[in-house]
Short mmCIF file of C-alpha atoms in Angstrom, two decimals:
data_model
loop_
_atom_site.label_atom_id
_atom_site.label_comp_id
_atom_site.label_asym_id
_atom_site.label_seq_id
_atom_site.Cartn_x
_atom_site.Cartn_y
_atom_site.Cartn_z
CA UNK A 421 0.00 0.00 0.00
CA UNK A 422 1.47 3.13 -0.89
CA UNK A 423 2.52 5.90 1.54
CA UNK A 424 -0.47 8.54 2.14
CA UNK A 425 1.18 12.00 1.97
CA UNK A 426 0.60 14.31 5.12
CA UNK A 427 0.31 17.70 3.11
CA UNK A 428 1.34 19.66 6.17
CA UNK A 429 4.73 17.66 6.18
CA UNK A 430 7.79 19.95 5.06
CA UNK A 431 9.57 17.73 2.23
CA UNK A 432 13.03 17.61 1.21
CA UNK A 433 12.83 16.68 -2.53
CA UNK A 434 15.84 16.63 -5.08
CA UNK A 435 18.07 18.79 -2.18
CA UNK A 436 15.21 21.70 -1.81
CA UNK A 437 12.71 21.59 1.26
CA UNK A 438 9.12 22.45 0.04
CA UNK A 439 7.04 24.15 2.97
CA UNK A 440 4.03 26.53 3.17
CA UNK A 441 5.89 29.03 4.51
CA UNK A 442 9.29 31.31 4.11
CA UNK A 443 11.33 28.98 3.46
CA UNK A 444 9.67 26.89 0.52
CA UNK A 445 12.54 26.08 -2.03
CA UNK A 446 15.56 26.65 0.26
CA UNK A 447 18.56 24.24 -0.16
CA UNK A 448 19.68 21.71 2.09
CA UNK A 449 23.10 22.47 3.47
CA UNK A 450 22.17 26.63 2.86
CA UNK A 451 22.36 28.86 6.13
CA UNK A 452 18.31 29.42 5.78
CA UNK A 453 17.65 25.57 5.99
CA UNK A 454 19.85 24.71 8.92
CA UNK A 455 18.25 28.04 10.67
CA UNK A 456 14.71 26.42 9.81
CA UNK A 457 16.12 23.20 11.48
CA UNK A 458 16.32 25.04 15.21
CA UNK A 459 12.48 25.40 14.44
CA UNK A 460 11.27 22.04 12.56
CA UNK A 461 10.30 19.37 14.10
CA UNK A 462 9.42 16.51 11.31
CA UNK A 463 10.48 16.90 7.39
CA UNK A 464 9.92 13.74 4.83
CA UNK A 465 12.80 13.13 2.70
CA UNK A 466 12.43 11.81 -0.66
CA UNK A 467 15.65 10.99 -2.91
CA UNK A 468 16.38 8.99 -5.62
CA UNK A 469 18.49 6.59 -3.19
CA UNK A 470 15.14 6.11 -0.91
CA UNK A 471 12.64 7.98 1.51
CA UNK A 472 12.03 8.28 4.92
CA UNK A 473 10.79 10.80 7.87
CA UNK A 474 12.58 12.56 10.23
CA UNK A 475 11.78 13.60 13.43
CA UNK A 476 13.87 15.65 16.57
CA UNK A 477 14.25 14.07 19.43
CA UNK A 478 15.59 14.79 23.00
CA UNK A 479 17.74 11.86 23.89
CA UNK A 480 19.25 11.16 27.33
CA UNK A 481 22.89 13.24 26.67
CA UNK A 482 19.98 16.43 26.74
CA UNK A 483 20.62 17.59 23.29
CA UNK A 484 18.38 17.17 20.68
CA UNK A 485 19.06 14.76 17.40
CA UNK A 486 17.69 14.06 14.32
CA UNK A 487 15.86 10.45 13.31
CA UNK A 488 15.16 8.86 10.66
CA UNK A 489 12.32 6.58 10.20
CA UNK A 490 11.05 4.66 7.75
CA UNK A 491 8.82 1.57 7.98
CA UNK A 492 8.83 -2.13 5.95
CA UNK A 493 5.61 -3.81 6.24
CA UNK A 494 5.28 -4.39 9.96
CA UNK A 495 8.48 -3.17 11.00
CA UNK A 496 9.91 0.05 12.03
CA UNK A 497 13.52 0.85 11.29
CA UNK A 498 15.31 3.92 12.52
CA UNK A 499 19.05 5.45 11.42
CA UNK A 500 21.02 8.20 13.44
CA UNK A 501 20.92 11.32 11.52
CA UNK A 502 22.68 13.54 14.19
CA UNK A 503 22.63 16.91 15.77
CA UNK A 504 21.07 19.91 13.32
CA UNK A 505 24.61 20.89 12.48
CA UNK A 506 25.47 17.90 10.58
CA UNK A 507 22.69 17.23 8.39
CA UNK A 508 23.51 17.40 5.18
CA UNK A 509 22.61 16.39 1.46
CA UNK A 510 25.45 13.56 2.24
CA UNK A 511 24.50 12.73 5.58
CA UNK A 512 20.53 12.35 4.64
CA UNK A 513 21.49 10.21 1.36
CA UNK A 514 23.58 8.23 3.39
CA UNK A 515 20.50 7.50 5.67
CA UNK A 516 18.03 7.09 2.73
CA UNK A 517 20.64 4.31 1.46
CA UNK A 518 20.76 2.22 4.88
CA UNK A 519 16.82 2.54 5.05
CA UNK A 520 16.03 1.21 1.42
CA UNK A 521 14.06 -1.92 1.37
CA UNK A 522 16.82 -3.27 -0.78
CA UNK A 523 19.06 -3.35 2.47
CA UNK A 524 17.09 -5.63 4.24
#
C-alpha cells in the first residue's frame, strides 16, 4: 500500500525543502535551511536513493538529534541522523541508502 502523503509535512525533494511558509525552495546544506532546522520538528525526505521521515528528538545526553524513520511492512527501522549541524545532502542520502528496502 502506498505511503499517504501528510500535506502539512515539510519535504526535502531533489536537495530543496518544500514548505508553506518562508522557506519553501531553500537548499539543504544553505544557512536558511539549517536556521529552519532550530524550528522544525518533522520533514519527509524523498531521494532517488530512498525515503524516509525525520523527526527531533531529546535523547538522554539532553541535546536534541535528528531520526530517521522509515517503515517495511510491519516493521519500524530507525538510522542516526545527528545533531542539526550535521545534516547534510550527504548525511541524509547516506541515511536514505541504509533505510532502502533493498538493504534488508
Amino acid at each position: 500500500m502506498p505511503r499517504r502523503e501528510n500535506r502539512k509535512t515539510p519535504k526535502v525533494i531533489s536537495g530543496r525543502i518544500y514548505t508553506d511558509d518562508d522557506y519553501t525552495g531553500t537548499v539543504v546544506g544553505s544557512p536558511a535551511w539549517f536556521d529552519w532546522l532550530t524550528t522544525a520538528s518533522t520533514f519527509y525526505y524523498e531521494s532517488r536513493l530512498g525515503t524516509f521521515t525525520a523527526h527531533r528528538e531529546r535523547r538522554q545526553r539532553g541535546g536534541l538529534y535528528w531520526i530517521a524513520y522509515r517503515r517495511h511492512g510491519r516493521v519500524l527501522r530507525r538510522a542516526y541522523l545527528g545533531q542539526a549541524n550535521a545534516l547534510t545532502v550527504a548525511r541524509l542520502d547516506n541515511a536514505a541508502v541504509i533505510l532502502a528496502p533493498a538493504s534488508i
